[in-house]
Coordinates of C-alpha atoms in Angstrom, one line a residue:
Chain A
M62 CA 66.0 163.1 61.1
S63 CA 69.0 159.9 60.3
N64 CA 69.8 159.5 57.0
V65 CA 66.4 156.0 56.7
A66 CA 64.0 157.8 57.4
E67 CA 65.0 160.5 54.7
Q68 CA 65.2 158.1 52.5
V69 CA 62.4 156.6 53.9
K70 CA 60.0 159.7 53.6
K71 CA 62.1 160.1 50.4
I72 CA 60.2 156.9 48.8
V73 CA 56.9 157.1 50.4
V74 CA 56.4 160.8 49.1
E75 CA 57.4 159.1 45.6
H76 CA 55.2 156.5 46.1
L77 CA 52.1 157.6 47.1
G78 CA 52.2 161.1 45.6
V79 CA 52.1 162.7 48.7
E80 CA 53.4 166.1 50.3
A81 CA 56.3 165.5 52.5
D82 CA 54.7 167.7 54.9
K83 CA 52.5 165.1 56.2
V84 CA 55.0 162.1 56.5
T85 CA 56.2 162.4 59.6
E86 CA 57.4 159.7 61.8
S87 CA 53.7 158.3 63.2
A88 CA 51.9 159.1 60.1
S89 CA 50.6 155.9 59.2
F90 CA 50.6 154.5 56.2
I91 CA 46.8 153.9 55.2
D92 CA 45.0 155.8 58.1
D93 CA 47.6 159.5 57.1
L94 CA 48.8 158.8 54.1
G95 CA 46.2 157.4 51.9
A96 CA 48.1 154.3 51.4
D97 CA 45.8 151.0 50.6
S98 CA 46.8 147.2 51.4
L99 CA 48.9 147.1 47.9
D100 CA 50.4 149.8 48.6
T101 CA 52.2 148.9 51.2
V102 CA 53.6 145.3 49.4
E103 CA 54.3 148.1 47.4
L104 CA 56.5 150.2 49.6
V105 CA 58.3 147.5 51.2
M106 CA 59.6 146.4 48.8
A107 CA 60.3 149.3 47.2
F108 CA 62.5 149.6 51.3
E109 CA 63.8 146.3 50.5
E110 CA 65.2 147.7 47.3
A111 CA 66.8 150.4 48.4
F112 CA 68.3 149.4 52.0
G113 CA 69.5 146.1 50.8
V114 CA 67.4 143.6 53.5
E115 CA 65.2 141.9 53.4
I116 CA 61.2 142.2 55.5
P117 CA 60.2 139.1 55.9
D118 CA 56.2 138.6 55.7
D119 CA 55.8 138.0 59.6
A120 CA 57.4 141.9 59.7
A121 CA 55.8 143.7 57.0
E122 CA 52.9 142.7 58.6
T123 CA 54.1 145.0 62.0
I124 CA 55.4 148.3 59.2
Q125 CA 52.1 150.7 59.9
T126 CA 53.6 154.5 60.4
V127 CA 56.8 155.9 58.9
G128 CA 58.5 155.9 61.7
D129 CA 57.9 151.6 62.1
A130 CA 59.7 151.0 58.6
V131 CA 62.6 153.7 60.0
S132 CA 63.1 151.4 62.9
F133 CA 63.2 148.0 61.3
I134 CA 65.3 149.0 58.0
E135 CA 67.6 151.0 61.5
S136 CA 67.5 147.4 63.2
K137 CA 69.0 145.6 60.1
A138 CA 71.1 148.0 59.0
N139 CA 73.3 148.5 62.9
Chain B
M26 CA 47.4 145.2 16.3
F27 CA 48.9 142.6 19.2
D28 CA 52.8 143.2 18.6
L29 CA 53.8 141.7 21.5
T30 CA 57.9 141.9 20.4
N31 CA 59.8 142.6 24.3
K32 CA 57.6 140.7 25.5
R33 CA 58.6 137.8 27.5
A34 CA 56.2 135.6 27.9
L35 CA 56.6 131.8 30.5
V36 CA 53.7 129.0 29.1
T37 CA 53.2 126.0 31.2
G38 CA 52.6 122.9 29.5
A39 CA 54.7 123.7 26.4
T40 CA 55.2 120.1 25.6
G41 CA 51.3 119.0 24.9
G42 CA 49.2 120.7 22.8
I43 CA 47.1 124.0 23.6
G44 CA 50.7 124.7 25.2
E45 CA 52.4 124.2 22.8
G46 CA 50.1 126.5 20.3
I47 CA 50.1 129.4 23.3
A48 CA 53.2 129.2 23.0
R49 CA 54.1 129.1 18.3
A50 CA 51.9 131.9 18.8
L51 CA 53.1 133.9 21.2
H52 CA 57.0 133.8 19.8
A53 CA 54.9 134.8 16.6
Q54 CA 54.0 137.9 17.4
G55 CA 57.9 138.7 18.8
A56 CA 57.5 137.3 21.3
V57 CA 60.8 136.2 24.4
V58 CA 59.2 133.2 25.2
T59 CA 60.8 130.4 27.7
L60 CA 59.0 126.6 26.8
S61 CA 58.0 124.5 30.9
G62 CA 57.0 120.5 30.7
T63 CA 58.2 117.3 32.4
R64 CA 59.6 116.3 29.3
E65 CA 63.2 117.9 28.0
A66 CA 63.2 116.3 24.8
K67 CA 60.4 117.2 23.1
L68 CA 61.3 121.2 24.6
E69 CA 64.4 120.9 23.2
E70 CA 62.6 120.1 19.8
L71 CA 60.1 122.8 19.8
A72 CA 63.0 124.8 20.8
A73 CA 64.3 124.2 17.4
S74 CA 61.8 124.6 15.6
L75 CA 60.9 128.3 16.8
G76 CA 64.1 129.5 16.3
D77 CA 65.7 132.0 18.5
R78 CA 64.1 134.0 21.6
V79 CA 63.5 130.4 22.6
F80 CA 64.5 128.9 26.0
I81 CA 63.4 125.9 27.8
Q82 CA 62.5 124.6 32.1
A83 CA 61.9 122.4 32.4
A84 CA 59.6 121.6 35.9
N85 CA 57.8 119.4 37.5
L86 CA 54.1 120.7 38.8
S87 CA 53.8 118.1 41.5
D88 CA 57.0 119.3 42.9
R89 CA 56.3 122.3 45.1
D90 CA 59.9 122.8 44.6
S91 CA 59.5 122.3 41.4
V92 CA 57.2 125.5 41.1
D93 CA 58.6 128.4 43.4
A94 CA 62.5 127.1 41.4
L95 CA 60.7 127.5 37.4
V96 CA 59.1 131.6 37.2
P97 CA 63.2 133.4 38.6
A98 CA 64.8 130.5 37.0
A99 CA 62.9 131.9 33.4
E100 CA 62.9 135.4 34.5
E101 CA 66.0 135.1 34.4
K102 CA 66.8 133.5 30.9
M103 CA 64.5 135.9 30.0
G104 CA 65.1 139.5 31.7
G105 CA 62.2 139.2 33.4
L106 CA 58.9 137.3 33.2
D107 CA 55.3 140.2 31.3
I108 CA 53.1 137.0 30.0
L109 CA 52.5 134.1 32.4
V110 CA 50.6 131.2 30.8
N111 CA 49.1 128.6 33.2
N112 CA 48.4 126.1 30.9
A113 CA 49.4 122.4 32.1
G114 CA 47.2 121.0 33.5
I115 CA 46.3 117.0 34.5
T116 CA 43.2 114.3 34.8
R117 CA 42.3 112.1 37.2
D118 CA 38.8 111.6 35.4
N119 CA 37.1 108.7 37.6
I120 CA 33.4 108.6 38.0
F121 CA 32.5 111.0 41.6
M122 CA 31.8 107.1 43.6
R123 CA 34.9 105.9 42.9
M124 CA 37.4 109.0 43.5
K125 CA 40.0 108.9 44.8
D126 CA 42.2 110.8 47.5
D127 CA 45.5 110.9 45.4
E128 CA 42.7 111.3 42.5
W129 CA 41.8 114.3 43.5
D130 CA 45.0 115.3 45.2
S131 CA 46.3 115.8 42.5
V132 CA 44.5 117.4 39.7
L133 CA 43.5 120.0 42.7
E134 CA 47.9 120.2 42.9
V135 CA 48.3 120.3 39.6
N136 CA 45.5 122.3 38.0
L137 CA 45.2 125.0 40.9
S138 CA 47.7 124.6 43.6
S139 CA 50.8 125.4 41.5
T140 CA 48.8 128.2 39.2
F141 CA 49.3 130.1 42.9
R142 CA 53.1 129.4 43.1
L143 CA 53.6 130.9 40.4
C144 CA 51.4 134.0 40.5
R145 CA 52.1 134.8 43.2
A146 CA 56.1 134.8 41.9
A147 CA 55.4 136.8 39.3
I148 CA 53.3 138.9 40.8
K149 CA 56.2 141.3 42.3
G150 CA 58.0 141.6 39.2
M151 CA 54.8 142.6 37.3
M152 CA 53.8 145.0 40.4
K153 CA 57.1 146.2 40.5
R154 CA 57.0 147.0 36.1
R155 CA 53.2 148.3 36.6
S156 CA 52.2 146.7 34.1
G157 CA 51.7 141.8 33.3
R158 CA 49.9 139.5 31.9
I159 CA 48.2 136.2 33.5
I160 CA 46.6 133.6 31.1
G161 CA 45.1 130.9 32.7
I162 CA 43.6 127.9 30.5
T163 CA 40.6 126.6 32.6
S164 CA 37.8 124.5 30.6
V165 CA 34.2 124.5 29.7
V166 CA 33.4 121.7 32.3
G167 CA 35.1 124.1 34.7
V168 CA 31.4 125.9 34.8
T169 CA 29.4 123.2 32.5
G170 CA 30.8 121.1 34.8
N171 CA 31.1 117.1 33.0
P172 CA 29.9 113.6 34.6
G173 CA 34.1 111.8 36.1
Q174 CA 35.2 115.3 36.1
V175 CA 35.3 116.6 39.4
N176 CA 38.5 116.6 40.4
Y177 CA 39.0 118.0 36.8
S178 CA 36.3 120.8 37.3
A179 CA 36.6 121.7 40.9
A180 CA 39.9 122.4 39.5
K181 CA 39.3 124.4 36.3
A182 CA 36.2 126.4 38.8
G183 CA 38.7 127.0 40.7
M184 CA 41.5 128.6 38.1
I185 CA 38.5 131.5 37.1
G186 CA 37.9 132.5 41.0
M187 CA 41.4 132.6 41.5
S188 CA 41.9 134.6 38.4
K189 CA 38.5 137.6 39.4
S190 CA 40.2 137.7 42.8
L191 CA 43.5 138.5 42.4
A192 CA 42.6 140.5 39.0
R193 CA 40.8 142.1 41.2
E194 CA 44.2 142.7 43.3
V195 CA 46.2 144.0 41.4
A196 CA 43.5 145.4 38.3
S197 CA 45.0 149.2 39.5
R198 CA 49.0 148.8 38.5
N199 CA 47.9 147.1 34.7
I200 CA 47.8 143.7 34.8
T201 CA 45.6 142.1 34.3
V202 CA 44.3 138.0 34.8
N203 CA 42.0 136.3 32.3
T204 CA 41.5 132.9 31.7
I205 CA 40.7 130.8 28.7
A206 CA 37.7 128.2 28.7
P207 CA 38.7 125.6 25.8
G208 CA 35.5 124.0 24.6
F209 CA 36.8 120.1 22.4
I210 CA 40.5 120.9 20.9
A211 CA 41.6 118.4 18.8
T212 CA 44.5 117.2 20.0
A213 CA 46.5 113.7 20.1
M214 CA 43.6 113.4 23.4
T215 CA 41.4 113.5 20.2
D216 CA 42.8 111.8 18.2
E217 CA 42.4 108.9 20.2
L218 CA 38.7 109.1 19.6
N219 CA 36.7 106.5 16.7
D220 CA 34.8 108.3 14.7
K221 CA 31.5 107.7 17.1
Q222 CA 32.5 108.9 20.3
R223 CA 33.9 112.0 17.4
E224 CA 30.2 112.1 16.0
S225 CA 28.9 112.1 18.9
I226 CA 30.9 115.2 20.8
L227 CA 29.8 117.1 17.7
T228 CA 26.4 117.1 18.1
S229 CA 27.5 119.1 21.0
V230 CA 28.6 120.8 19.2
P231 CA 26.9 124.3 16.4
A232 CA 30.2 125.1 14.2
G233 CA 30.0 121.3 13.3
R234 CA 34.1 120.9 14.0
L235 CA 36.6 120.3 16.5
G236 CA 38.5 122.9 17.8
S237 CA 41.8 124.1 17.1
V238 CA 45.0 124.8 19.7
E239 CA 45.4 127.9 16.8
D240 CA 41.8 128.6 18.1
I241 CA 42.8 128.5 22.0
A242 CA 46.4 131.0 20.7
A243 CA 45.0 133.1 19.4
A244 CA 42.9 134.4 22.5
A245 CA 46.0 133.8 24.0
V246 CA 47.9 136.4 21.7
Y247 CA 44.5 138.5 22.0
L248 CA 44.1 138.7 26.3
A249 CA 48.5 138.7 25.8
S250 CA 48.7 141.4 23.8
D251 CA 48.8 146.1 24.7
E252 CA 45.3 145.9 22.9
G253 CA 43.8 143.8 25.2
G254 CA 44.7 145.6 28.4
Y255 CA 41.0 147.2 29.9
V256 CA 40.1 143.2 29.5
T257 CA 40.5 141.8 33.1
G258 CA 39.1 139.0 35.1
Q259 CA 37.2 137.8 33.0
T260 CA 37.2 134.5 31.2
L261 CA 36.9 133.8 27.8
H262 CA 34.6 131.0 26.1
V263 CA 36.3 129.4 22.8
N264 CA 34.5 126.4 21.9
G265 CA 32.9 126.4 19.4
G266 CA 28.8 127.2 20.4
M267 CA 28.7 124.4 22.4
A268 CA 27.7 125.8 26.1
M269 CA 27.3 130.5 25.2
I270 CA 27.6 132.0 29.0

């Protein structure tokens, strides 16, 4: 697991209060991890802060799963 | 009760009677206050009379760039924003059949759209901090209607609906969103009424007097306080009984 993925996982676990082993790459924030729409906005804000990236609204809407978040952040970092 | 020490508030329209009263009351409860308005000299005068814990940030709410800059500027000055008071408003009264597009548009823009934009700017920080207070100053006419004010009453009713929806969205984050609906309040504007007009107004007010800016400010202090934390999505009518809703 990449560094980014580990950090994303940590943020998701903290924010949503879910078990770490449920936070798989394919896990959907809303369908699998019990997030509501406000949680997803807050997660995006937390990612922006943790990784120093800007996630515009149109991109944020495409981030549905843990894997989506990791690949978006990695694409920005590279 | 109602201690606002270390709370940071932004009050728009602080150069108007009600805005100034709210700013003074929040400040008196210990809050740090940023005063906003269009008249910079008046803002400076008010700031000077309040002493410390006060900042000013002039803004023209009919200009979207100016609106968008306001919350970030206030947050920078105060290190965050806990209490947003959307008080600024204008009137462009006309009977419905003569109401011009620009009279409609300007009142909706300043009274409603700017409120939306200021809330949007403020809510992010409040979500992060898991606390916040948004207070909109609407009007009794937003609920009862008033001839000659289709634009103003539409904007004020719009604030109420918007506050309720926003209140539902952010209640779980410990952010409350409420409105205060003043009735007839004694301000520079009502000082211009003659005795006959004043008398005719008072026949509709069971309390038999005009309200004071302090009556409104006290309601704002309550809604801004920790003690008011379970009140959200509400409209607090402060009108001497002229409309009981």
